[in-house]
PDB file of C-alpha atoms in Angstrom:
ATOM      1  CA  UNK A  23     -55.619 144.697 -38.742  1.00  0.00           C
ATOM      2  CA  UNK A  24     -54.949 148.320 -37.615  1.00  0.00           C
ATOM      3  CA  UNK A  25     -54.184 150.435 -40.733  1.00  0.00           C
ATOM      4  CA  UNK A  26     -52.073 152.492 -38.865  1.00  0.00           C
ATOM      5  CA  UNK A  27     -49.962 150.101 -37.015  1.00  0.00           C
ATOM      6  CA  UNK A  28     -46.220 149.638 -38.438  1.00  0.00           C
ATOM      7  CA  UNK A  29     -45.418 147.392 -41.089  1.00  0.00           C
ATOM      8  CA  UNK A  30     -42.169 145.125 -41.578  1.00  0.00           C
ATOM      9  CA  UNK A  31     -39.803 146.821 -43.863  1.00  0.00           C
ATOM     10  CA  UNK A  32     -37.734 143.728 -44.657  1.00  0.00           C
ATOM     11  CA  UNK A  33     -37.494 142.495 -48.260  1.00  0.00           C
ATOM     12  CA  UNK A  34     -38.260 138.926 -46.682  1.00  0.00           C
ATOM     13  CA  UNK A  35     -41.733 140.419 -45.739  1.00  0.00           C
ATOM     14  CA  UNK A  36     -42.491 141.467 -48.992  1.00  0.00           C
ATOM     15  CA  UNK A  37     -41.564 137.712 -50.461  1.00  0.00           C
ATOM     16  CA  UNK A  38     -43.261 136.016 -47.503  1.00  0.00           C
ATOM     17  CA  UNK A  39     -46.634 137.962 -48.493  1.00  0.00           C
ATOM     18  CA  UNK A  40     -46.190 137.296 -52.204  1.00  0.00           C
ATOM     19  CA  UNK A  41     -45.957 133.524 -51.372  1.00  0.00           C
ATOM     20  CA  UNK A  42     -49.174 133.546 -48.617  1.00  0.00           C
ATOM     21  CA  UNK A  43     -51.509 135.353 -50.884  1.00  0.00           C
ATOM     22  CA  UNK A  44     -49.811 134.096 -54.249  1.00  0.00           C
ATOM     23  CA  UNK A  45     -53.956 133.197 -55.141  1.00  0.00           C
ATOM     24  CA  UNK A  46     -54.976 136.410 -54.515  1.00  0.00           C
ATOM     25  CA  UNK A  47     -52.569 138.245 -55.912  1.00  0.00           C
ATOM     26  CA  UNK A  48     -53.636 135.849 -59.797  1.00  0.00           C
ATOM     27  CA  UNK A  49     -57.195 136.302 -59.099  1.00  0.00           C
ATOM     28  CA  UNK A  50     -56.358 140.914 -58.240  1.00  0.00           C
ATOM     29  CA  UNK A  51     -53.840 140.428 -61.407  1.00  0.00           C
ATOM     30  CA  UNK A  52     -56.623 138.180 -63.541  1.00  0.00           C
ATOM     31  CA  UNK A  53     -59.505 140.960 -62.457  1.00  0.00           C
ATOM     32  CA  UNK A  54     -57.323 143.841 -64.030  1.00  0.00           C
ATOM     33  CA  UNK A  55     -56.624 142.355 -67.443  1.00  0.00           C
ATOM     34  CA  UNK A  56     -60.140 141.082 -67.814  1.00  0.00           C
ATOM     35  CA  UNK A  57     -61.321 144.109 -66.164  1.00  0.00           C
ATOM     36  CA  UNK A  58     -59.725 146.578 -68.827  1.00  0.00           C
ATOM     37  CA  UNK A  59     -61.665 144.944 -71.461  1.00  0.00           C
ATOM     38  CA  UNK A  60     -65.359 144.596 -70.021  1.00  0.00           C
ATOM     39  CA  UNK A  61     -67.547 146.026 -71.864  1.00  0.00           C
ATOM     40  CA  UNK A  62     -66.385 146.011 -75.573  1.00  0.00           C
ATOM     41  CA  UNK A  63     -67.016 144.162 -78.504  1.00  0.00           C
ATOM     42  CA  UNK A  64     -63.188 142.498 -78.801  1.00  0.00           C
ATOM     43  CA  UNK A  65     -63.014 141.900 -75.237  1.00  0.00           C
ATOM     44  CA  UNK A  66     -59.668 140.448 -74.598  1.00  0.00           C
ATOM     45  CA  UNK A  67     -58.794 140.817 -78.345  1.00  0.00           C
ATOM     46  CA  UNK A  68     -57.627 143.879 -77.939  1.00  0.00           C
ATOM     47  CA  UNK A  69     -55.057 142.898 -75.879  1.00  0.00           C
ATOM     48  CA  UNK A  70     -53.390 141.297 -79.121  1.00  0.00           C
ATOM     49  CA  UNK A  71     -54.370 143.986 -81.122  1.00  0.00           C
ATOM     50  CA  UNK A  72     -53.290 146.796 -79.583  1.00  0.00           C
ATOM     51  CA  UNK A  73     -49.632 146.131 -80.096  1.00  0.00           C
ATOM     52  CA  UNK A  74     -50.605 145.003 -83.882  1.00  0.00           C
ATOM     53  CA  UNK A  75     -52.119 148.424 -84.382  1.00  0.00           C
ATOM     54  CA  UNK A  76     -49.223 150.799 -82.609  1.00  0.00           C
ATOM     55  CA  UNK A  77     -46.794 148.616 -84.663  1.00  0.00           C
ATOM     56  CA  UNK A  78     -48.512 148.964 -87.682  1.00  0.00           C
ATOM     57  CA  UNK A  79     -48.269 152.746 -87.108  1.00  0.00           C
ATOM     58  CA  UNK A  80     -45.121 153.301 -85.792  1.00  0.00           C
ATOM     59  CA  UNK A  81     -43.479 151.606 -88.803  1.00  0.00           C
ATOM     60  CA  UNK A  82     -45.485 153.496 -91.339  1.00  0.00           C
ATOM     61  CA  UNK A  83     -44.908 156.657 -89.526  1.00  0.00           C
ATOM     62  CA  UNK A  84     -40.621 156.100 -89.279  1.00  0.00           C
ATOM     63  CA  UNK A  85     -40.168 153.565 -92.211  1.00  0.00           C
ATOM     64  CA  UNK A  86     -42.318 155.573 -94.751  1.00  0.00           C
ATOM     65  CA  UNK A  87     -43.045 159.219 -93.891  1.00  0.00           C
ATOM     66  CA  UNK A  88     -38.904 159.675 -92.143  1.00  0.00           C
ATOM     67  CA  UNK A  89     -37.873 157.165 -94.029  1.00  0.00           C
ATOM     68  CA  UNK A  90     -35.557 155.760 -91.060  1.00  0.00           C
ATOM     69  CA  UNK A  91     -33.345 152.805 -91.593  1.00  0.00           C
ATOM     70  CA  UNK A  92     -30.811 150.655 -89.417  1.00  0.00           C
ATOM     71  CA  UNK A  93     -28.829 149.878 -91.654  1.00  0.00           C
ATOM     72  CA  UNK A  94     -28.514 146.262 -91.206  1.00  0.00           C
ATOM     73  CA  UNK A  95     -30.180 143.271 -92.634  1.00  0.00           C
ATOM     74  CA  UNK A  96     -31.300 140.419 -90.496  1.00  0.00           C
ATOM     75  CA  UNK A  97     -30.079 137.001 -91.531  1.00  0.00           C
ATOM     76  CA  UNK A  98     -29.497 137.221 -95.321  1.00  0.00           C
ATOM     77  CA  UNK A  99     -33.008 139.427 -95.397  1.00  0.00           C
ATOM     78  CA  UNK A 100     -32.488 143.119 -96.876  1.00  0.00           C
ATOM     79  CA  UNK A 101     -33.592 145.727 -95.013  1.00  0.00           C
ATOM     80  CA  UNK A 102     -37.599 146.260 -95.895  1.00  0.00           C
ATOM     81  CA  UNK A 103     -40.323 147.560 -93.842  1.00  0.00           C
ATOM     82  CA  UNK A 104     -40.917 144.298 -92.402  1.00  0.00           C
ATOM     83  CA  UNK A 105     -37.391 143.824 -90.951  1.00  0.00           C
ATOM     84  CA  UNK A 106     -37.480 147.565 -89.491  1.00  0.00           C
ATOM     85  CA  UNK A 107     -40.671 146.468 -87.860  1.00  0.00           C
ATOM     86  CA  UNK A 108     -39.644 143.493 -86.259  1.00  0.00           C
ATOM     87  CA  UNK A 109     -36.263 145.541 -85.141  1.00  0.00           C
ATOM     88  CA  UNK A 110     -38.703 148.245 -84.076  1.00  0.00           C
ATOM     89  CA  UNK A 111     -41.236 146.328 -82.334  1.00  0.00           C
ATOM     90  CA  UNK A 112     -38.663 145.107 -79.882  1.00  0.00           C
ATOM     91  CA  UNK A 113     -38.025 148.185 -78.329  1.00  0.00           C
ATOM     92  CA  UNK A 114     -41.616 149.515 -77.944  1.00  0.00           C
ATOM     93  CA  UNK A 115     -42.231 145.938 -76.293  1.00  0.00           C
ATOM     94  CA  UNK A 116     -39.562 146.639 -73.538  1.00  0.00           C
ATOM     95  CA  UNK A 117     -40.925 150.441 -72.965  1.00  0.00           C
ATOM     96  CA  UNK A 118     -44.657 149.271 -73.102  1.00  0.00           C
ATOM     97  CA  UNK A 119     -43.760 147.316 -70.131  1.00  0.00           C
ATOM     98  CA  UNK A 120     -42.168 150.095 -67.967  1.00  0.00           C
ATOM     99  CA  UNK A 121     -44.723 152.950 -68.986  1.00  0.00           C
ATOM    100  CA  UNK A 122     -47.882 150.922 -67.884  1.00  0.00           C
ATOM    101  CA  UNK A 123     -46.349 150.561 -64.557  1.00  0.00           C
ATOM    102  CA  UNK A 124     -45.404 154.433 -64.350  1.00  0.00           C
ATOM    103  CA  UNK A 125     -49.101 155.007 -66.016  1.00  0.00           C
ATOM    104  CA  UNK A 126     -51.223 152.439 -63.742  1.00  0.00           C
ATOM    105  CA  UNK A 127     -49.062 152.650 -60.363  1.00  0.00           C
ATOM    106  CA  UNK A 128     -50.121 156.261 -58.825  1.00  0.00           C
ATOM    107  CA  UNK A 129     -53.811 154.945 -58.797  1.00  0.00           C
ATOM    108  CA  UNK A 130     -53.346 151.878 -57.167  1.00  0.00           C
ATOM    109  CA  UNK A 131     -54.052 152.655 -53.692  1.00  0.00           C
ATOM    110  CA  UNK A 132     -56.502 155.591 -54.267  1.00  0.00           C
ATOM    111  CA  UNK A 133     -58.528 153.129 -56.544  1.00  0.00           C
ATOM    112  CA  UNK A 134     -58.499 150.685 -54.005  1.00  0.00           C
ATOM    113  CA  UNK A 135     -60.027 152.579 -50.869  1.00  0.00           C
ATOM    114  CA  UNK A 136     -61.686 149.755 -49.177  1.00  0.00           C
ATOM    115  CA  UNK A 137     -58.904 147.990 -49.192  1.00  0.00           C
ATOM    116  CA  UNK A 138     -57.312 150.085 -47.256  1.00  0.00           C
ATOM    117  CA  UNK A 139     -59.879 151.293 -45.075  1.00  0.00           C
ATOM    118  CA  UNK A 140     -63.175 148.559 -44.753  1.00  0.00           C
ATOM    119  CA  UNK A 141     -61.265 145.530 -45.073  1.00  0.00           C
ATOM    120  CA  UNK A 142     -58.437 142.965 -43.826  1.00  0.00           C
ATOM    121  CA  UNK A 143     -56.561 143.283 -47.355  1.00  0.00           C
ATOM    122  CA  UNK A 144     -52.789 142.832 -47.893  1.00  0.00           C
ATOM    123  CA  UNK A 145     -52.513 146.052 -49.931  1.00  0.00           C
ATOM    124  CA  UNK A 146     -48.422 145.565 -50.326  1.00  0.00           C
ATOM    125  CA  UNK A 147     -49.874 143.116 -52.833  1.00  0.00           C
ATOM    126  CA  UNK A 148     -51.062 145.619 -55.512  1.00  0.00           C
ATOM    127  CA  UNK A 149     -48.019 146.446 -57.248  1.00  0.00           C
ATOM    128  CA  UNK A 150     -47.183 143.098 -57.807  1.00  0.00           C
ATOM    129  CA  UNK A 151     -50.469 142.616 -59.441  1.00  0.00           C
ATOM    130  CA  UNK A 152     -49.917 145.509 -61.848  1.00  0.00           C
ATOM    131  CA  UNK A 153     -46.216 144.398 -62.758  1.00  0.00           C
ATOM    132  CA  UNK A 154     -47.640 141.217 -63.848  1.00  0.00           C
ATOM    133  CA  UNK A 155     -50.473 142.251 -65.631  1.00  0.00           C
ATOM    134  CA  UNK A 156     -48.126 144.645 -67.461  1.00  0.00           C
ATOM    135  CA  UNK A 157     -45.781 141.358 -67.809  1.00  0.00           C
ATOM    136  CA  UNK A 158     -48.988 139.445 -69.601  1.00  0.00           C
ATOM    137  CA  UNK A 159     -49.739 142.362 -72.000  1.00  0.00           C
ATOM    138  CA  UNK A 160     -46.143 142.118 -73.022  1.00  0.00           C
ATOM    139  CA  UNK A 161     -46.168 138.559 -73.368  1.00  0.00           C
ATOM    140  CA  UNK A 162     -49.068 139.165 -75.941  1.00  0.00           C
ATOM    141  CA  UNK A 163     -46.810 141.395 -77.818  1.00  0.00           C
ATOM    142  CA  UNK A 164     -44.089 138.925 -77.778  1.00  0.00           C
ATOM    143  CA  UNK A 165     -46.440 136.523 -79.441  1.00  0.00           C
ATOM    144  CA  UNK A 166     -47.384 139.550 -82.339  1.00  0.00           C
ATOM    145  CA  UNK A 167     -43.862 139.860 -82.803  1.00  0.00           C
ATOM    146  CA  UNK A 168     -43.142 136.171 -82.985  1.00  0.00           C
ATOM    147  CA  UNK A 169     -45.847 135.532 -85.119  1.00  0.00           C
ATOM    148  CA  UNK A 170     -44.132 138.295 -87.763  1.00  0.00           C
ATOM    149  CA  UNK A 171     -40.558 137.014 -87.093  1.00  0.00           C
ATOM    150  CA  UNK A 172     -41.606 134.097 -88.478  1.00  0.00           C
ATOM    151  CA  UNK A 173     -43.487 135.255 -91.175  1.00  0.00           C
ATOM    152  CA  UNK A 174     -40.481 137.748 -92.225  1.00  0.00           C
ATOM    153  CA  UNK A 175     -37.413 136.023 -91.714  1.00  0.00           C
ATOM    154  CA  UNK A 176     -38.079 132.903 -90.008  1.00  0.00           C
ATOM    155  CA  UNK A 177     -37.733 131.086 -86.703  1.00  0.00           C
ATOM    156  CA  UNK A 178     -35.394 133.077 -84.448  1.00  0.00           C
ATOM    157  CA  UNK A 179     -31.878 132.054 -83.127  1.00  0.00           C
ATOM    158  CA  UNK A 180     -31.891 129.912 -79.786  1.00  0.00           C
ATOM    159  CA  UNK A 181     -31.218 133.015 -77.888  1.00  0.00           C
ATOM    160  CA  UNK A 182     -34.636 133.770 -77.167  1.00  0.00           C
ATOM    161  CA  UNK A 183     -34.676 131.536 -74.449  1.00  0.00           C
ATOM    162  CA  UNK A 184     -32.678 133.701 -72.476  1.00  0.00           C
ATOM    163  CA  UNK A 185     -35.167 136.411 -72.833  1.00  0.00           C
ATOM    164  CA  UNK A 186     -36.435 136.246 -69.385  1.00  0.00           C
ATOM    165  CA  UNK A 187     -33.228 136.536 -68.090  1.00  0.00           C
ATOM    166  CA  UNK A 188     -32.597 139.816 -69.916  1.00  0.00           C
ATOM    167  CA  UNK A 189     -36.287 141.204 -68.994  1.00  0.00           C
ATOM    168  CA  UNK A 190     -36.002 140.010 -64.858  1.00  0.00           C
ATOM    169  CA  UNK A 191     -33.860 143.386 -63.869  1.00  0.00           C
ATOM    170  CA  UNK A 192     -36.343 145.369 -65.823  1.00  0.00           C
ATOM    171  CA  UNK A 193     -39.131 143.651 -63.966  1.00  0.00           C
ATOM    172  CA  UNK A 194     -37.508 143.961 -60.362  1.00  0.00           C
ATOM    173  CA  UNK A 195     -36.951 147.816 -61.344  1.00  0.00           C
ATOM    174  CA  UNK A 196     -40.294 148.465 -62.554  1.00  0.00           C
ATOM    175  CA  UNK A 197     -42.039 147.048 -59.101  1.00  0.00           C
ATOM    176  CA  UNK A 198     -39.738 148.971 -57.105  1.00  0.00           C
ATOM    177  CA  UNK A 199     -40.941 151.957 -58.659  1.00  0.00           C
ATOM    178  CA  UNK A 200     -44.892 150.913 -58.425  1.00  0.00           C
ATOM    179  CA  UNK A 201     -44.206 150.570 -54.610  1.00  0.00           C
ATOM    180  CA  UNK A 202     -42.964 154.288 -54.619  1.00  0.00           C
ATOM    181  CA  UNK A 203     -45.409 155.648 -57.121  1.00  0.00           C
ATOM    182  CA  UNK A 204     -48.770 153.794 -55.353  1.00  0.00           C
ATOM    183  CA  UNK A 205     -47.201 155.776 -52.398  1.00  0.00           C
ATOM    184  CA  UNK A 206     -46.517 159.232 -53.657  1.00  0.00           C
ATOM    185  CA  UNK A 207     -50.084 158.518 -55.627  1.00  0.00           C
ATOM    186  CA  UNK A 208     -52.403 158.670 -52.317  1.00  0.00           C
ATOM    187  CA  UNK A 209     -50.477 162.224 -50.944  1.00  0.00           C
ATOM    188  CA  UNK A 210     -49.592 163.519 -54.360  1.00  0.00           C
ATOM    189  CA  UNK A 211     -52.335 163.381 -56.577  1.00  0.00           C
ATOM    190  CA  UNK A 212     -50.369 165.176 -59.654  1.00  0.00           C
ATOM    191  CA  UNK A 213     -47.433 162.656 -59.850  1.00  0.00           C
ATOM    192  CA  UNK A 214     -50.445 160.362 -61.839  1.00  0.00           C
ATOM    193  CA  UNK A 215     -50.810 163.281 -64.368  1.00  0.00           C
ATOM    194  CA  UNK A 216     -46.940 163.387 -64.678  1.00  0.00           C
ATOM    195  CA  UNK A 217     -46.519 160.095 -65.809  1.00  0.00           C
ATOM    196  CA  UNK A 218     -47.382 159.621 -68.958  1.00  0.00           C
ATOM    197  CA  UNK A 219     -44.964 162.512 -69.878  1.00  0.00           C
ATOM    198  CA  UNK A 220     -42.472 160.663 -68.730  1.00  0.00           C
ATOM    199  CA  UNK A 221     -43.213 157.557 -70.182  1.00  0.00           C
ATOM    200  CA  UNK A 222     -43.005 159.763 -73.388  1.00  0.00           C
ATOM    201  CA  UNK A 223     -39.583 160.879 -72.588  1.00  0.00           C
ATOM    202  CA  UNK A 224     -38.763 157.742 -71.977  1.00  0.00           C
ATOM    203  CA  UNK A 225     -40.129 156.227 -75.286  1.00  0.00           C
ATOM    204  CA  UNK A 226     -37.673 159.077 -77.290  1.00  0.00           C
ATOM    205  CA  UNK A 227     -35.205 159.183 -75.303  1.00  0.00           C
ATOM    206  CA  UNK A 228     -34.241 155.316 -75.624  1.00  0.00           C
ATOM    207  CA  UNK A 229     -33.183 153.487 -78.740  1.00  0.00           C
ATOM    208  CA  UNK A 230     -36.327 152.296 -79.939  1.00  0.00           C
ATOM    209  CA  UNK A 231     -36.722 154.318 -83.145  1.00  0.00           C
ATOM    210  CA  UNK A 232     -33.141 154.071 -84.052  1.00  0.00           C
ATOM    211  CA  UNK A 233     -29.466 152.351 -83.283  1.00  0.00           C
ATOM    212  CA  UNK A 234     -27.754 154.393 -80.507  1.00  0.00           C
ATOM    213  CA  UNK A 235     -24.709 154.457 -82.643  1.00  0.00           C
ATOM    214  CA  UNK A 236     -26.564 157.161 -84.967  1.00  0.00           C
ATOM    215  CA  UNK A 237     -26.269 159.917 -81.900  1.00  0.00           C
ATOM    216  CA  UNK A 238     -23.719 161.919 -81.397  1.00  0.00           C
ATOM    217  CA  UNK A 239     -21.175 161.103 -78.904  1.00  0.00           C
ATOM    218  CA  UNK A 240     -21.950 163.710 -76.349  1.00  0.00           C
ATOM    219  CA  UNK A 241     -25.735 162.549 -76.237  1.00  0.00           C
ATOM    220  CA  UNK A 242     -24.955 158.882 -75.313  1.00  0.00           C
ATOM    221  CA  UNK A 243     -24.479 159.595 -71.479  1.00  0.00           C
ATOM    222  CA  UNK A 244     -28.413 160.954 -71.680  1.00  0.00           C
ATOM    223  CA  UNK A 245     -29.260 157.755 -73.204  1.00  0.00           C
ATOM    224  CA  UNK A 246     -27.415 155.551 -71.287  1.00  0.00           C
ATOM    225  CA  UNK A 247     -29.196 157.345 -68.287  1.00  0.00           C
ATOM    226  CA  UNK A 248     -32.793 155.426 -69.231  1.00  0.00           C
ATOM    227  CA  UNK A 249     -33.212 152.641 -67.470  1.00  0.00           C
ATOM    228  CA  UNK A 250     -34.949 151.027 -70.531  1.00  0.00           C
ATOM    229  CA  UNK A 251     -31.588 151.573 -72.974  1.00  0.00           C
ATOM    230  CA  UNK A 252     -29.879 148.829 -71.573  1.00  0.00           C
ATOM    231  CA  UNK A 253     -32.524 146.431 -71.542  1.00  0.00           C
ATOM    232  CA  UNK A 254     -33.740 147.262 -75.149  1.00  0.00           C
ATOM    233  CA  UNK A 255     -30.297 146.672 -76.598  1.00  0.00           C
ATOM    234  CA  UNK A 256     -29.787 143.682 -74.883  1.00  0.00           C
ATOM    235  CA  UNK A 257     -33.050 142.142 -76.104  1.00  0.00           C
ATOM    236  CA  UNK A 258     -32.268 142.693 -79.819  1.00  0.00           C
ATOM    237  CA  UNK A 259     -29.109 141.278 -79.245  1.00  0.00           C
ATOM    238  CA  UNK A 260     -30.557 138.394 -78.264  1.00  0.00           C
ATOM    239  CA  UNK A 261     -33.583 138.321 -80.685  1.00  0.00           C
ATOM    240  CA  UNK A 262     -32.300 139.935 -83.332  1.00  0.00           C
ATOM    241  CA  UNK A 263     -28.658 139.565 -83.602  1.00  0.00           C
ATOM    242  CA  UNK A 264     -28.492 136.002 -81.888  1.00  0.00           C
ATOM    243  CA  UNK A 265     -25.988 137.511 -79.362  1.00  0.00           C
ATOM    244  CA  UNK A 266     -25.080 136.271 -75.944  1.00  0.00           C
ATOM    245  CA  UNK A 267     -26.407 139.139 -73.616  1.00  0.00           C
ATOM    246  CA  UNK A 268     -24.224 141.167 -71.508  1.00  0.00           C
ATOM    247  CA  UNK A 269     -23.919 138.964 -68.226  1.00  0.00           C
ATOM    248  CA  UNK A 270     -21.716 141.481 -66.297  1.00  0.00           C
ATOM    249  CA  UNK A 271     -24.030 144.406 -67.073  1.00  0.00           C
ATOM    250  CA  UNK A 272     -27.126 142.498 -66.307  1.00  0.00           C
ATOM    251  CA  UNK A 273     -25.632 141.815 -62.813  1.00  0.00           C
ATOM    252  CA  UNK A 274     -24.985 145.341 -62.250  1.00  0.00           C
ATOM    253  CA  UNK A 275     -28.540 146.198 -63.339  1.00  0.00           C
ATOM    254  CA  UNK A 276     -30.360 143.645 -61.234  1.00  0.00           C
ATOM    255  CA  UNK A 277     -28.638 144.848 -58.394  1.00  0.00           C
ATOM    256  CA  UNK A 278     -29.299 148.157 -58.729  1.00  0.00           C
ATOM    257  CA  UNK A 279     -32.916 147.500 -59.260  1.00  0.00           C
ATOM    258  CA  UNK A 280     -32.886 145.179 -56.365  1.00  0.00           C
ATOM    259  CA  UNK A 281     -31.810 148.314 -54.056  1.00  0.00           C
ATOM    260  CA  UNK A 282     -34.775 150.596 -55.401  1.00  0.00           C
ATOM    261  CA  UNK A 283     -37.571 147.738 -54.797  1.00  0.00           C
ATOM    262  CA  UNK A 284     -36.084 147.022 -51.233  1.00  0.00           C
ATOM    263  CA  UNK A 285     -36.045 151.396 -50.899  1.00  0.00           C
ATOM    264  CA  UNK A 286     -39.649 151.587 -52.496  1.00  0.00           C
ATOM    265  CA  UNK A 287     -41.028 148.809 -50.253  1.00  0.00           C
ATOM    266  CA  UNK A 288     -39.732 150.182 -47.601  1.00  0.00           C
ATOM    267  CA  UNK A 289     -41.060 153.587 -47.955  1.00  0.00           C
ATOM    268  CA  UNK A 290     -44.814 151.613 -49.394  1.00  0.00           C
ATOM    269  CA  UNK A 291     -44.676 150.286 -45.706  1.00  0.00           C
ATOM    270  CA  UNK A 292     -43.707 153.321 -44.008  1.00  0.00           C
ATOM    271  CA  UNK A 293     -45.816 155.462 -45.484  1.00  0.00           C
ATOM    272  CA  UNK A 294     -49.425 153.148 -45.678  1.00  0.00           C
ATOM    273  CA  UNK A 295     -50.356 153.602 -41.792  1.00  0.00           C
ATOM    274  CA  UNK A 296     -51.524 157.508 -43.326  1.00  0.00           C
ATOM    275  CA  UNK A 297     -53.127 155.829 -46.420  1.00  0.00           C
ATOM    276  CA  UNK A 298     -56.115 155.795 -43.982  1.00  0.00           C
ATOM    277  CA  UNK A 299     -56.489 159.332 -42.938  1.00  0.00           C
ATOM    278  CA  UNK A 300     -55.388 160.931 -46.419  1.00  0.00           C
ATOM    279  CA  UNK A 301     -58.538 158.732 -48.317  1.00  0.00           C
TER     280      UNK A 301
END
């Protein structure tokens, strides 16, 4: 395979690749969650209790010291510091899953030299490896915040089933943006730096500390403008409120997000025949 030759820019590429090297891309995706942990004690432990831990703070921090309430029971429950954390822990689920793709993505390529360079290796395949090894880390938290649903209130509403539904736009935006970021990572070395201060912004600038309808009015366009608002209010309305989500808005949102991943494949392909020459 020349490195520098074209690549197809069709969507249909992209699907046809995930499908012929769907066993590579669980063994590249299996190697990165193991991989994070080799080495320490816990091994893949921490994986559950990571979330367990940043929950455990977060709540103390906004529930104690700020003493920050939503004003709403769940389910005959008062509001205590174990509702607030399962209202809480909902939101930093959704944004966990976006900032370890903006956090992970720039370094794909660069970290992956002889794939690019030494080797026949369908590179196009690496952000799909990160989104779902962000995708199984979240699914760990899922189970943490199960596991204290139940032990709070109780078994949720039926609505939880349609939780994949709610998180698929998110998903289809946040590999979009790997393609773009494992691009701009190889030629522009600072956008890695960057990222976690945006996943920051991100993290505060979203409803995931409080309701949105505590702002004031003129701040809800700036809100509204993070891709991770929508998605975190539809998920407690479906896990927390036993709400039917927002169809029509979901529609919108997959769409849009199904424009940036066919723009960031696009410019992944057209930009990987000077992977070669820049590493």
């Amino acid at each position: 395979m020349n490195p520098h030759a074209s690549q197809p820019l069709s969507p249909v590429a992209l699907v046809r690749s995930c499908i012929q090297h769907r066993d590579l891309i669980l063994q590249i995706t299996r190697r990165e969650v193991v991989g994070r942990y080799r080495g320490s004690v816990i091994g893949m432990g921490w994986s559950f209790l990571n979330p367990l831990l940043m929950l455990a703070v977060f709540t103390f921090v906004f529930s104690v010291v700020f003493q920050a309430k939503w004003g709403v029971g769940m389910e005959g429950q008062s509001e205590g510091k174990g509702v607030f954390a399962i209202i809480l822990f909902v939101g930093l689920i959704v944004h966990s899953l976006l900032a370890e793709v903006l956090t992970r993505s720039p370094a794909l390529v660069v970290g992956n030299v002889n794939y690019v360079k030494k080797v026949i290796f369908p590179i196009e395949i690496l952000p799909v490896s990160t989104v779902l090894a962000s995708l199984f880390h979240m699914c760990i938290s899922l189970v943490v915040w199960l596991l204290a649903h139940l032990l709070v209130v109780g078994l949720p509403s039926w609505q939880i089933v349609l939780l994949p539904l709610v998180l698929l736009p998110l998903l289809v935006l946040s590999l979009g943006v790997s393609y773009f970021l494992a691009s701009l990572g190889v030629f522009l070395r600072d956008i890695g730096q960057t990222m976690g201060i945006l996943a920051t912004i991100l993290l505060f600038l979203s409803p995931v500390f409080f309701p949105i309808e505590r702002l004031p009015e003129q701040y809800h366009p700036l809100f509204m403008a993070n891709p991770l608002t929508f998605i975190i209010e539809q998920a407690r309305d479906i896990l927390i409120w036993s709400k039917m989500p927002n169809f029509l808005g979901l529609t919108i949102y997959v769409s849009y997000s199904t424009l940036i991943l066919m723009a960031g494949f696009a410019w992944f392909q057209k930009t990987r025949k000077g992977f070669a020459d820049v590493l």
